[in-house]
Tab-separated table of C-alpha atoms in Angstrom:
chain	number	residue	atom	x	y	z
A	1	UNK	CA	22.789	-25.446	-2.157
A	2	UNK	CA	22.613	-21.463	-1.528
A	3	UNK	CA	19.255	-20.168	-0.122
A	4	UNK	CA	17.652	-16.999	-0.598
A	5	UNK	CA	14.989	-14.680	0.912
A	6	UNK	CA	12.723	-12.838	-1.168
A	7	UNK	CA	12.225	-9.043	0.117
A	8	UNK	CA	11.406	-5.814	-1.025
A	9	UNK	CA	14.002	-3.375	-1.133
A	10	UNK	CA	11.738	-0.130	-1.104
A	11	UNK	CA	9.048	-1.377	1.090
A	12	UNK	CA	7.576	1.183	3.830
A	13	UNK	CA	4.885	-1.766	4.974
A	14	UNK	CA	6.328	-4.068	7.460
A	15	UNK	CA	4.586	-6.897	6.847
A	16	UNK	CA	6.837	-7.843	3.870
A	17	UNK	CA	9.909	-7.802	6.567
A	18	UNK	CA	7.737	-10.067	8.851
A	19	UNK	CA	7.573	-12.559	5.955
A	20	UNK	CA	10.701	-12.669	5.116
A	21	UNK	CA	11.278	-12.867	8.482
A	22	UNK	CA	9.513	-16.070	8.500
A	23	UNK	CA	11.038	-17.322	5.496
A	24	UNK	CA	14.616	-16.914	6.578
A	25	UNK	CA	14.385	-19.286	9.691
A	26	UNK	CA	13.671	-22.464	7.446
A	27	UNK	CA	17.056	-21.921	5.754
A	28	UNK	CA	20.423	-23.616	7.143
A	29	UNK	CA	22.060	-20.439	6.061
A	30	UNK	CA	21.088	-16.827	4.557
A	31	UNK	CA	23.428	-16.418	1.013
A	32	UNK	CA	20.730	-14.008	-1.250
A	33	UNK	CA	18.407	-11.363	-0.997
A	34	UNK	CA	16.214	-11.259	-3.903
A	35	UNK	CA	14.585	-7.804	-4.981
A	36	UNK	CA	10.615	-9.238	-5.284
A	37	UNK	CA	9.852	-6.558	-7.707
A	38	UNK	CA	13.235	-6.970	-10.262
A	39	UNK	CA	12.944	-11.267	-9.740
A	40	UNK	CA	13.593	-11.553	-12.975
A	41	UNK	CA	16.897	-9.755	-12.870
A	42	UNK	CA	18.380	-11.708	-10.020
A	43	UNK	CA	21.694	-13.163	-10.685
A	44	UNK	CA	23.296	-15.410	-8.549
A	45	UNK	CA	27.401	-16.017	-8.186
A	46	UNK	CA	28.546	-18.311	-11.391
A	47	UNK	CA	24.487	-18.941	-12.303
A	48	UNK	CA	24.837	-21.437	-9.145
A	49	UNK	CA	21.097	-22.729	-8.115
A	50	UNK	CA	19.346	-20.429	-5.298
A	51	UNK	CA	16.411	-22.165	-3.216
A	52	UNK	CA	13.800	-19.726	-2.277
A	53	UNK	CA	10.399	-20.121	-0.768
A	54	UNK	CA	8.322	-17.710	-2.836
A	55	UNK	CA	5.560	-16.609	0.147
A	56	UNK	CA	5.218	-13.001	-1.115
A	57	UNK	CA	2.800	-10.353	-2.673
A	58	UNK	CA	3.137	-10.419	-6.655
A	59	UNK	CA	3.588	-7.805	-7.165
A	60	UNK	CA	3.545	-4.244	-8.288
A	61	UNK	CA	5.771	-4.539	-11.495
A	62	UNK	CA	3.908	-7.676	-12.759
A	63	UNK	CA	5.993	-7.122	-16.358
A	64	UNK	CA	8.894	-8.372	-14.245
A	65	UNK	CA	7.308	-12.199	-14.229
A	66	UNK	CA	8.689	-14.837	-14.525
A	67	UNK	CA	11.459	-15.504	-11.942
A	68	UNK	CA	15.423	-16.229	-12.935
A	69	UNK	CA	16.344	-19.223	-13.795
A	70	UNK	CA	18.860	-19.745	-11.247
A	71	UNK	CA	15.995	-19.658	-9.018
A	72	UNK	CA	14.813	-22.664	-7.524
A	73	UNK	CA	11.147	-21.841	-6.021
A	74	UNK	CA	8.748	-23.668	-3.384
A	75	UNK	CA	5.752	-22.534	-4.696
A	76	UNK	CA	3.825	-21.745	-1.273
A	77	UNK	CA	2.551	-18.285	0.067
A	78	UNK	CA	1.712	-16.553	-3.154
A	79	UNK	CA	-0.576	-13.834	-3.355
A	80	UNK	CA	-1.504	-12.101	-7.020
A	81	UNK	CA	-2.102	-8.996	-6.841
A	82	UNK	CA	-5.753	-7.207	-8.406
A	83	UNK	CA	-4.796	-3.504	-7.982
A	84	UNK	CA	-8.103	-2.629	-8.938
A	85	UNK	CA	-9.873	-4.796	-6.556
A	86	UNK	CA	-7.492	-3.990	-3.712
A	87	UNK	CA	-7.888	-0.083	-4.314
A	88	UNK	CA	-4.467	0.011	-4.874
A	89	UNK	CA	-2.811	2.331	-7.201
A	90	UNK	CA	-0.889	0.050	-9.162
A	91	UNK	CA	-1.111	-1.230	-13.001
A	92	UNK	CA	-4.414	-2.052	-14.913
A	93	UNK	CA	-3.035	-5.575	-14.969
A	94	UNK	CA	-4.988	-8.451	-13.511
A	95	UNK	CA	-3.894	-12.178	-13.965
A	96	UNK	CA	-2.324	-11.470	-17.491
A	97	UNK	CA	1.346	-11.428	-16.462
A	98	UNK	CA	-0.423	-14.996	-15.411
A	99	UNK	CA	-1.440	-16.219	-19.243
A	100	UNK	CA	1.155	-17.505	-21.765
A	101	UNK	CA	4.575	-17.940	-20.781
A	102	UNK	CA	3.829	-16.551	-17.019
A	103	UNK	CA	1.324	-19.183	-16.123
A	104	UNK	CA	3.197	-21.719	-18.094
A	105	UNK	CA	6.659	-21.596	-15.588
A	106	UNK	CA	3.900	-21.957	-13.006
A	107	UNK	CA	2.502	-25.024	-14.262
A	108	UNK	CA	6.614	-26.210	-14.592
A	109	UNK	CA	6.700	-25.384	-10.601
A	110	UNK	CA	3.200	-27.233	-9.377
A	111	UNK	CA	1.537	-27.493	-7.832
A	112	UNK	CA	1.430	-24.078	-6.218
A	113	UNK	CA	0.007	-22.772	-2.614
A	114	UNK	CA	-1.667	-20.148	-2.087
A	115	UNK	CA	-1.818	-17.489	0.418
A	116	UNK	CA	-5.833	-16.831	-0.013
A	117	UNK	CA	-8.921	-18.178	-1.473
A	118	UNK	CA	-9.017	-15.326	-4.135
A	119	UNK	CA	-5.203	-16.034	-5.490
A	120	UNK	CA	-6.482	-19.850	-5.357
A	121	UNK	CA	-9.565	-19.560	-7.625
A	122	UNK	CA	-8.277	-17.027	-10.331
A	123	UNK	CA	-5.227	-19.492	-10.765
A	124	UNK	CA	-7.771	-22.638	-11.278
A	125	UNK	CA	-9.660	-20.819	-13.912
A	126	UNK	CA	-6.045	-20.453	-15.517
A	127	UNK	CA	-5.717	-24.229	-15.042
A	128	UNK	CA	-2.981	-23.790	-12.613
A	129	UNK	CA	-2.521	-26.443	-10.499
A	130	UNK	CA	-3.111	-25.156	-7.068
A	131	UNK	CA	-4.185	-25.380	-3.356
A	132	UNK	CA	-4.392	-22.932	0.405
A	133	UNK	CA	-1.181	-23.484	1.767
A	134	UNK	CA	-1.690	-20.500	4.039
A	135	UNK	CA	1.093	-17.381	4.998
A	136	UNK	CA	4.729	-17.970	5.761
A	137	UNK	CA	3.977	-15.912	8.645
A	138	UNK	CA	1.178	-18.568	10.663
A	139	UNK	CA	4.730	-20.490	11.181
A	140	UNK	CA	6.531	-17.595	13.181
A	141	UNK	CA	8.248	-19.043	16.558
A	142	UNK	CA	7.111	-17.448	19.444
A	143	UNK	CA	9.383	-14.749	20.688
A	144	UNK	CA	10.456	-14.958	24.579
A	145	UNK	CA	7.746	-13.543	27.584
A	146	UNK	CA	8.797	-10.533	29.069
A	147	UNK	CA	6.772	-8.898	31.799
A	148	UNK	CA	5.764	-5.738	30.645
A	149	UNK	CA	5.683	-2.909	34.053
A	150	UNK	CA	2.349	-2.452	32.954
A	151	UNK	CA	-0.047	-4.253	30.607
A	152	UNK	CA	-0.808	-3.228	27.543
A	153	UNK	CA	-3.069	-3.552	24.679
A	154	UNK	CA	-1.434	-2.538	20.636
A	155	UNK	CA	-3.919	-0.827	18.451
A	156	UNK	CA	-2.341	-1.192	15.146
A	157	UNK	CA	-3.425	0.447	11.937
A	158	UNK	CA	-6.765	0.224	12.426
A	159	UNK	CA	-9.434	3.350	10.956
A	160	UNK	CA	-9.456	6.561	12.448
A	161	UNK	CA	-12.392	6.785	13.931
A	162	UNK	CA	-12.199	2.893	15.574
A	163	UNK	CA	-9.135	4.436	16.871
A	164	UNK	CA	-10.742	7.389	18.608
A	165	UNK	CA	-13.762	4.801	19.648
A	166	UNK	CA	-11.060	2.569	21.465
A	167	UNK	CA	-9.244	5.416	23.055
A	168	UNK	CA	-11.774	6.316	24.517
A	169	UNK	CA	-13.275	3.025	25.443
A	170	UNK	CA	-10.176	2.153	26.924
A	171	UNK	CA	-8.529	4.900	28.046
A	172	UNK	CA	-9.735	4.703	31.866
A	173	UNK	CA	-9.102	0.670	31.531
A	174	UNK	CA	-5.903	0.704	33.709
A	175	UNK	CA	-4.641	-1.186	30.502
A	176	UNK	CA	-1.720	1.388	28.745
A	177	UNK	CA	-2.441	1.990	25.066
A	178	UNK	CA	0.113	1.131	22.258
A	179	UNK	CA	-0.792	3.185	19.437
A	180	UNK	CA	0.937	1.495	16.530
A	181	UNK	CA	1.384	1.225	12.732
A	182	UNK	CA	3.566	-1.289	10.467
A	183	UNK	CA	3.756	1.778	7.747
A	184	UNK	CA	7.470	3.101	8.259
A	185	UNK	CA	9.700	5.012	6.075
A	186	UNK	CA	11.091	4.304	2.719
A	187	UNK	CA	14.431	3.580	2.774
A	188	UNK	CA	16.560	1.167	0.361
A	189	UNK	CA	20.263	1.119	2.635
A	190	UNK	CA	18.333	-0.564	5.644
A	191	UNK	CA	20.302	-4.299	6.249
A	192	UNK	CA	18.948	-7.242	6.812
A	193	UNK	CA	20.029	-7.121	10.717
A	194	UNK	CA	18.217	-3.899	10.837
A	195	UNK	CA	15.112	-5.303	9.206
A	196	UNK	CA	15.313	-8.468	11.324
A	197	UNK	CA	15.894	-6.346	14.920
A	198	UNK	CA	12.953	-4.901	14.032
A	199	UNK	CA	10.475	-7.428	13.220
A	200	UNK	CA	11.607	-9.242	16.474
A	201	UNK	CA	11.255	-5.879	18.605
A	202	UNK	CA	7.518	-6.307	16.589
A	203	UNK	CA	6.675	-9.372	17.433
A	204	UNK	CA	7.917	-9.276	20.736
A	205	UNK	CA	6.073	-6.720	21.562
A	206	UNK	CA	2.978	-8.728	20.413
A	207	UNK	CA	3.418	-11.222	22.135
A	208	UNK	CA	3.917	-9.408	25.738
A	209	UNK	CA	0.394	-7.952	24.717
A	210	UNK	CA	-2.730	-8.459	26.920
A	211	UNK	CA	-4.227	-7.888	23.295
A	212	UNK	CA	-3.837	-6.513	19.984
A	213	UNK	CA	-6.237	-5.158	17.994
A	214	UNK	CA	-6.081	-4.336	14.367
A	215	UNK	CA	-7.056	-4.271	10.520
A	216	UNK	CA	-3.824	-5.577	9.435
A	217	UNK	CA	-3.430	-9.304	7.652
A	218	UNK	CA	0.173	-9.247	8.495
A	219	UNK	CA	0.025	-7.683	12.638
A	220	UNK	CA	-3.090	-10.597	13.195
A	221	UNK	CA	-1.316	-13.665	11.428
A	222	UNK	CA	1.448	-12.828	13.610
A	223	UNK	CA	-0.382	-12.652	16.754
A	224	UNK	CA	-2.252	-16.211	16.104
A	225	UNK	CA	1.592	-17.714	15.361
A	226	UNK	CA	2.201	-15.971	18.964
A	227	UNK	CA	-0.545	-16.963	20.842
A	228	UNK	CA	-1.997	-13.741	21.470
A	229	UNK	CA	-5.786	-12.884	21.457
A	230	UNK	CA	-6.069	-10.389	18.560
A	231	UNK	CA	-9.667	-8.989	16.992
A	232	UNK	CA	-9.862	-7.404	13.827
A	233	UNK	CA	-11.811	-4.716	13.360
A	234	UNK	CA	-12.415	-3.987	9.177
A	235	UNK	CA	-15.293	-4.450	6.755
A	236	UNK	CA	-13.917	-7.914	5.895
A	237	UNK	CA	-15.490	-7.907	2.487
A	238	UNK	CA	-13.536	-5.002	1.116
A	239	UNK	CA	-9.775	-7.282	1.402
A	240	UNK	CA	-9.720	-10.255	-0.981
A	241	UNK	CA	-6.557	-10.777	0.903
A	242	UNK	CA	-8.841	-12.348	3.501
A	243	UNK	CA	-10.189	-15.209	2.457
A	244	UNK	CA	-10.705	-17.331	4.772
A	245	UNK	CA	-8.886	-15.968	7.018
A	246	UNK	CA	-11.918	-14.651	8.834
A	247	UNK	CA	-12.733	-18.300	9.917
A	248	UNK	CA	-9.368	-17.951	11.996
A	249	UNK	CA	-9.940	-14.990	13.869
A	250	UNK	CA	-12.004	-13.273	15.933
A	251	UNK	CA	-13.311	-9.774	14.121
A	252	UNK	CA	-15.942	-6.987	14.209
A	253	UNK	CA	-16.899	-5.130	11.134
A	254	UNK	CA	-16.286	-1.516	11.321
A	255	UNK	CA	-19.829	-0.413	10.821
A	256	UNK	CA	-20.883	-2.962	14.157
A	257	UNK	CA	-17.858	-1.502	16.212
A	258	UNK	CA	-18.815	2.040	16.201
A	259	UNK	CA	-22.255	1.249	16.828
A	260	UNK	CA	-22.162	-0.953	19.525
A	261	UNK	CA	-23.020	-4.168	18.059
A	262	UNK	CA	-19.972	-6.473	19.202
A	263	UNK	CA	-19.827	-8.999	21.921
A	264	UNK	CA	-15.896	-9.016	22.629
A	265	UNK	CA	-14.254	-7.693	25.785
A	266	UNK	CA	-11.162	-5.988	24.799
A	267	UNK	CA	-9.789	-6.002	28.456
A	268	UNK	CA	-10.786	-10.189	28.954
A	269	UNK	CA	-10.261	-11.048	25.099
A	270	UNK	CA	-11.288	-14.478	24.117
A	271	UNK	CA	-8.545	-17.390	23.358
A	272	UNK	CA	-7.744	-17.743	19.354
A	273	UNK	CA	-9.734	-19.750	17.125
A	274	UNK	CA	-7.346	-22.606	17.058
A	275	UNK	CA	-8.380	-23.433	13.477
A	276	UNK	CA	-5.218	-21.688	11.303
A	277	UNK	CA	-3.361	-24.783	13.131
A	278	UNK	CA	-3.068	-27.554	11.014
A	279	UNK	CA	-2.577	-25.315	8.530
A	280	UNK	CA	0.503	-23.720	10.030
A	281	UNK	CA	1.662	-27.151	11.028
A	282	UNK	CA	1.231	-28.264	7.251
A	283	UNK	CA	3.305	-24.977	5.958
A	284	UNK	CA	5.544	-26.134	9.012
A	285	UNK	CA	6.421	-29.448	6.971
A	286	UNK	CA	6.051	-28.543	2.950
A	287	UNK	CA	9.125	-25.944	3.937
A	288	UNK	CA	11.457	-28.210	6.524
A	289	UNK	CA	10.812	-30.822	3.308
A	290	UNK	CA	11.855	-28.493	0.650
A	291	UNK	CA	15.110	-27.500	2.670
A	292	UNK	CA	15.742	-30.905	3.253
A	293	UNK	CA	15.802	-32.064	-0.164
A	294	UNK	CA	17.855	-28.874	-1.507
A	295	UNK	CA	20.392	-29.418	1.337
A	296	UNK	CA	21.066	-32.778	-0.647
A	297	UNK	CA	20.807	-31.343	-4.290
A	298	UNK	CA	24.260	-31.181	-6.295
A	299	UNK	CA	22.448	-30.222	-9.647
A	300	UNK	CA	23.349	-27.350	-11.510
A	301	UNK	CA	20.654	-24.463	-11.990
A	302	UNK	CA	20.437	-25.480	-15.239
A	303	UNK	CA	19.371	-29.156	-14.670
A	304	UNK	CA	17.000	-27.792	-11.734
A	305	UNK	CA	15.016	-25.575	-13.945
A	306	UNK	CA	11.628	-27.228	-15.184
A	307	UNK	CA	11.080	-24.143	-17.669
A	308	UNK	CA	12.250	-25.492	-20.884
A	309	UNK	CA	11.408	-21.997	-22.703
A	310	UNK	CA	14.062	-20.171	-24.332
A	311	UNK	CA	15.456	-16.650	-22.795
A	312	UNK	CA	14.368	-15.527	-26.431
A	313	UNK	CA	11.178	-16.593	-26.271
A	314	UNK	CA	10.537	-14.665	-22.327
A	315	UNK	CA	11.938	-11.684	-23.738
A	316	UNK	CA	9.395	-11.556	-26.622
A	317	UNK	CA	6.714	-12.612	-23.960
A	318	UNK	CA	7.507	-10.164	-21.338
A	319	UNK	CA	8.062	-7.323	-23.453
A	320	UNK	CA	4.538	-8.134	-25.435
A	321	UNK	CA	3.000	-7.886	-21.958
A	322	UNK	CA	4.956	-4.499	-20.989
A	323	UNK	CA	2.963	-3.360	-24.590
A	324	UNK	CA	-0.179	-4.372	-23.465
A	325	UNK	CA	0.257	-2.757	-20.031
A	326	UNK	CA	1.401	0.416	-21.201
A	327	UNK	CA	-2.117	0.544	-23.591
A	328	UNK	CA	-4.217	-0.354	-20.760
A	329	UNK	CA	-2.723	2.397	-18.678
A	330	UNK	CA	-2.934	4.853	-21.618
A	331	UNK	CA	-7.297	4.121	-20.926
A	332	UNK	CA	-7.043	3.880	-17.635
A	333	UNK	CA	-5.048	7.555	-17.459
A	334	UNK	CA	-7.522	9.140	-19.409
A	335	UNK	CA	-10.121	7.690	-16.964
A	336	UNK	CA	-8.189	9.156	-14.397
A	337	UNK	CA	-7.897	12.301	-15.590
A	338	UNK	CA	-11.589	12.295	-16.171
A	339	UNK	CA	-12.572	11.719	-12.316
A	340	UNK	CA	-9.855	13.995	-11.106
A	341	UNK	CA	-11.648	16.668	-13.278
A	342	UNK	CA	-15.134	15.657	-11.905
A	343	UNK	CA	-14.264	15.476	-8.238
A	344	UNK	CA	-12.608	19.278	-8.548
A	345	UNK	CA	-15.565	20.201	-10.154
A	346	UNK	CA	-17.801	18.660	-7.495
A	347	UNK	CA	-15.742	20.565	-4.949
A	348	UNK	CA	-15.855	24.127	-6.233
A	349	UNK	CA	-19.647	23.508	-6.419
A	350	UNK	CA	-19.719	22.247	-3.012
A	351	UNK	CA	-17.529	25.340	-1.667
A	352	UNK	CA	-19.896	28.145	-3.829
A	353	UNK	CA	-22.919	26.798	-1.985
A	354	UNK	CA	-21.192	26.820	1.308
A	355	UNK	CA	-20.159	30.418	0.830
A	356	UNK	CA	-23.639	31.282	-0.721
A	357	UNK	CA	-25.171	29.588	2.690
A	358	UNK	CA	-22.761	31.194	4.639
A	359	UNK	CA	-23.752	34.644	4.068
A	360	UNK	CA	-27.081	33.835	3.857
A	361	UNK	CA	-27.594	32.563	7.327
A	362	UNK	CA	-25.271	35.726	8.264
A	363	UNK	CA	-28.277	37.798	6.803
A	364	UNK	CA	-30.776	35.619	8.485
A	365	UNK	CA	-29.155	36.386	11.948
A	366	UNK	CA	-29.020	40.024	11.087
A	367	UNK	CA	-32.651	39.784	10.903
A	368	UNK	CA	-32.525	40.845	6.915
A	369	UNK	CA	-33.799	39.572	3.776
A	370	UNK	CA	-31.838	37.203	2.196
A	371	UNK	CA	-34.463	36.927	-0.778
A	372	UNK	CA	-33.506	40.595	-1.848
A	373	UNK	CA	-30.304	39.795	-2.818
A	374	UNK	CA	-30.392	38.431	-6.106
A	375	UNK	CA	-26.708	37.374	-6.392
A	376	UNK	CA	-27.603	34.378	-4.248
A	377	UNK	CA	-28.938	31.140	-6.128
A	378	UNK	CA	-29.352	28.262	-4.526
A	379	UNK	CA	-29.347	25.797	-7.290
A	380	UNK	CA	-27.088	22.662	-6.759
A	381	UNK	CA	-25.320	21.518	-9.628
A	382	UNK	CA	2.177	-17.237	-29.635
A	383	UNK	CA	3.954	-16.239	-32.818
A	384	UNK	CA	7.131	-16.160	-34.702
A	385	UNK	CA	9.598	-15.385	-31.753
A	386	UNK	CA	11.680	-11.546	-32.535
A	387	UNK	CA	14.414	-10.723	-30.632
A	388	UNK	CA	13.894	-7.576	-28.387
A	389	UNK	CA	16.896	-5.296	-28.301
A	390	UNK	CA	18.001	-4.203	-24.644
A	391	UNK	CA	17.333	-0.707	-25.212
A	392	UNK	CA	13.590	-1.339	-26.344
A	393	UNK	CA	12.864	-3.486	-23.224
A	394	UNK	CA	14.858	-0.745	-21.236
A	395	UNK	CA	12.782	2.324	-22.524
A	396	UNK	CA	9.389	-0.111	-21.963
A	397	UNK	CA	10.625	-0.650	-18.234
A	398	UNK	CA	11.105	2.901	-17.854
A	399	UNK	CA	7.643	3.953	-19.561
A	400	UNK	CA	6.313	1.877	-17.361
A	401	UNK	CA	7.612	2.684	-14.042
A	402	UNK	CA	7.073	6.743	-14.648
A	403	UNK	CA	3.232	5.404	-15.227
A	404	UNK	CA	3.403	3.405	-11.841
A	405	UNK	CA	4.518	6.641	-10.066
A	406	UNK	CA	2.024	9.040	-11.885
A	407	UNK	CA	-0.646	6.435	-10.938
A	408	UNK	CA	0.538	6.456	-7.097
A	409	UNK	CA	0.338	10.152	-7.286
A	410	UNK	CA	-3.297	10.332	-9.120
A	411	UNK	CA	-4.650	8.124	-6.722
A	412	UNK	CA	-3.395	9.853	-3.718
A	413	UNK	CA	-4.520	12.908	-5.083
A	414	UNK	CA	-8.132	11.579	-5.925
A	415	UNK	CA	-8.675	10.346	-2.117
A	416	UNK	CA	-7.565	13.668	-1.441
A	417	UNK	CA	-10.001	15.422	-2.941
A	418	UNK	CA	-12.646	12.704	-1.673
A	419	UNK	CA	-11.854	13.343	1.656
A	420	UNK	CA	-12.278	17.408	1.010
A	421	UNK	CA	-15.576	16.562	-1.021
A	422	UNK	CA	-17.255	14.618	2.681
A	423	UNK	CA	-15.564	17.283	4.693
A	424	UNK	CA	-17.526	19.836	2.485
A	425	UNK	CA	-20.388	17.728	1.965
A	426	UNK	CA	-20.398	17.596	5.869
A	427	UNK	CA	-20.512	21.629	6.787
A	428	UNK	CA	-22.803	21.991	3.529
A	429	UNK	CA	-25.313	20.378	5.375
A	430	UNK	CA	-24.912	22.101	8.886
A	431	UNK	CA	-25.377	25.158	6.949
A	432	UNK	CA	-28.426	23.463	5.543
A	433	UNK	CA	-29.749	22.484	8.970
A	434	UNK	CA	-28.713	26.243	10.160
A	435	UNK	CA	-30.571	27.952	7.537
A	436	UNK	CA	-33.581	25.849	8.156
A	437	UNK	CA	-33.715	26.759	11.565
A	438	UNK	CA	-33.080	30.597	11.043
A	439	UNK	CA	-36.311	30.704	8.349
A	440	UNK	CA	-38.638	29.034	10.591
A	441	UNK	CA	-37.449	31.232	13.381
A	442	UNK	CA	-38.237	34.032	11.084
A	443	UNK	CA	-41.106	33.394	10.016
């Protein structure tokens, strides 16, 4: 049997490394890499069977479901994706790459663990055989201790302003600040030794840590498989990723961090909750199993595959679904479109009433009338199966990624101009406060 690690190719999030990471150390040997977002393209030498343990985030080109057949899964780790719950600018789809054929291969493969609570109880309502298995990554070895020449404490990704809080809560702590992020840059040509150097220099480093702080599933899962004390510090209900993984860790919510209201000394952190243990040690077991019995298995890929649908009948399935996704995003663009044109409008309003208060408190200081000028105002404003061809599932693929990318980019741009609106929103009302100040003083 052959063994492969599911990755993906384009990532610039680290966390995906650290699972595979994970993943690879179950396997007697590393043959395949498999592209998580093109699974359904993967092709193995001669069609041979490929065992994979399919802990992963599914996924932003959902169209691309279901796996290869030469794919042999374990069915623990999974995590389905709600871009519109996450905030993430990805496809309108929710669990309907799920329905039909999708959830039917997953029925063929249960039952299936789950990476979160959330993943767990939309596949039940599909009548998906299911269960919490937990993350690959709770069942990380722990890397060697090195003493550092100074202690240290790893802020990792965590908001801006808890940032600035900690910097300068700690600064004067005698403790030496790691400023960190698992965000690095795209690039497709990095090997799998360059990945893996990394995600041990990571994890290392994490585990040499008086502490590590952070907002990041993927840094704090880590640190409990390493023994470290990690907080979180996030509004835990804005991450259905979570679930329940706020019963294993210490956290703060953002809100109670910047105003005081925590009771955890970052400098003499408390020991781990030591509950994520039998579940590691459960993960631990379902994966040495599944190696075990593949590292015996002489079928053929064909007599391993449970998924008795024909290739004709996925085609017809998937590229039904790629239809429905590319009317949903047709809506959702227009919706789009709709809030970018609001939000621009909202901040040339915002910017003529700064400029109007501008000069009118420059009038006020001057000791003149503002009321004479009357250029001021101050108002605020199943069926019969067809064959697809190749080139219509091509041109659907391609529709569809171009819509991905223009999504990416109209979400970016919308925070954006969200950020500009508070920024402007902000000095509106200093002006406000200003021009309050300068009337009464006149009068």
């Amino acid at each position: 049997m052959k063994y492969g690690v599911l990755f993906n190719k384009g990532n610039v999030n680290l966390g995906d490394d650290i699972q595979a990471y994970a993943t690879a150390r179950f396997y007697p040997s590393l043959d395949y890499f498999v592209d998580r977002e093109h699974i359904h393209e993967f092709q193995s030498e001669n069609n041979e069977p490929v065992a994979v343990i399919m802990n992963a985030w599914y996924m932003w080109e959902k169209w691309h479901w279901p796996p290869a057949r030469c794919i042999v899964p374990h069915m623990v780790g999974i995590h389905y994706a709600d871009h519109e719950l996450s905030l993430q600018p990805g496809s309108p789809l929710k669990y309907e790459a799920l329905e039909g054929l999708g959830g039917e291969y997953l029925k063929a493969y249960a039952p299936i663990g789950c990476r979160d609570y959330y993943t767990m109880n939309q596949m039940k309502k599909l009548g998906i055989d299911c269960y919490f298995s937990g993350c690959i990554t709770l069942t990380l070895p722990q890397m060697p201790i090195v003493k550092p020449e100074k202690e240290y404490i790893c802020i990792v990704d965590v908001d801006a302003r808890v940032k600035n809080r900690l910097v300068k809560l700690l600064g004067n702590s005698g403790y030496e600040l790691k400023i960190m992020t698992h965000t690095g840059e795209r690039d497709e040509n990095r090997t799998w030794e360059q990945r893996k150097e990394k995600v041990e220099e990571l994890l290392t480093t994490y585990r040499n840590a008086k502490c590590v702080i952070t907002k990041k599933l993927h840094c704090s899962l880590p640190c409990l498989s390493q023994g470290t004390p990690v907080v979180l510090i996030k509004q835990m209900d804005d991450d259905i990723r979570f679930s329940p993984y706020y019963d294993f860790l210490h956290y703060i919510k953002t809100d109670d961090f910047l105003a005081g209201n925590y009771d955890y000394d970052f400098t003499n952190p408390k020991p781990n909750k030591p509950d994520y243990k039998p579940v590691r040690e459960a993960l631990i077991r379902s994966c040495e199993e599944f190696v075990a019995r593949m590292s015996t298995e002489e079928r053929s890929a064909e007599e391993l595959d449970r998924f008795t649908v024909s290739d004709a009948e996925v085609d017809r399935w998937r590229y039904d679904l790629m239809n429905q996704t590319l009317h949903m995003w047709v809506g959702q663009s227009w919706k789009e479109r709709k809030d970018l044109k609001d939000l621009k409008n909202q901040r040339d309003q915002l910017q003529k009433q700064i400029s109007t208060l501008t000069e009118e408190n420059q009038m006020l200081r001057e000791g003149k009338d503002p009321s004479a000028d009357t250029g001021h105002s101050q108002t605020l404003e199943k069926t019969r199966v067809r064959k697809v061809h190749r080139w219509q599932y091509i041109l659907m693929d391609s529709l569809l990624r171009m819509r991905l990318e223009r999504t990416r980019q109209a979400h970016k741009k919308l925070k954006e101009l969200k950020r500009e609106r508070g920024k402007l929103k902000k000095q509106l009302k200093a002006l406000k406060k200003e021009n309050r100040k300068l009337r009464k003083g006149k009068a």
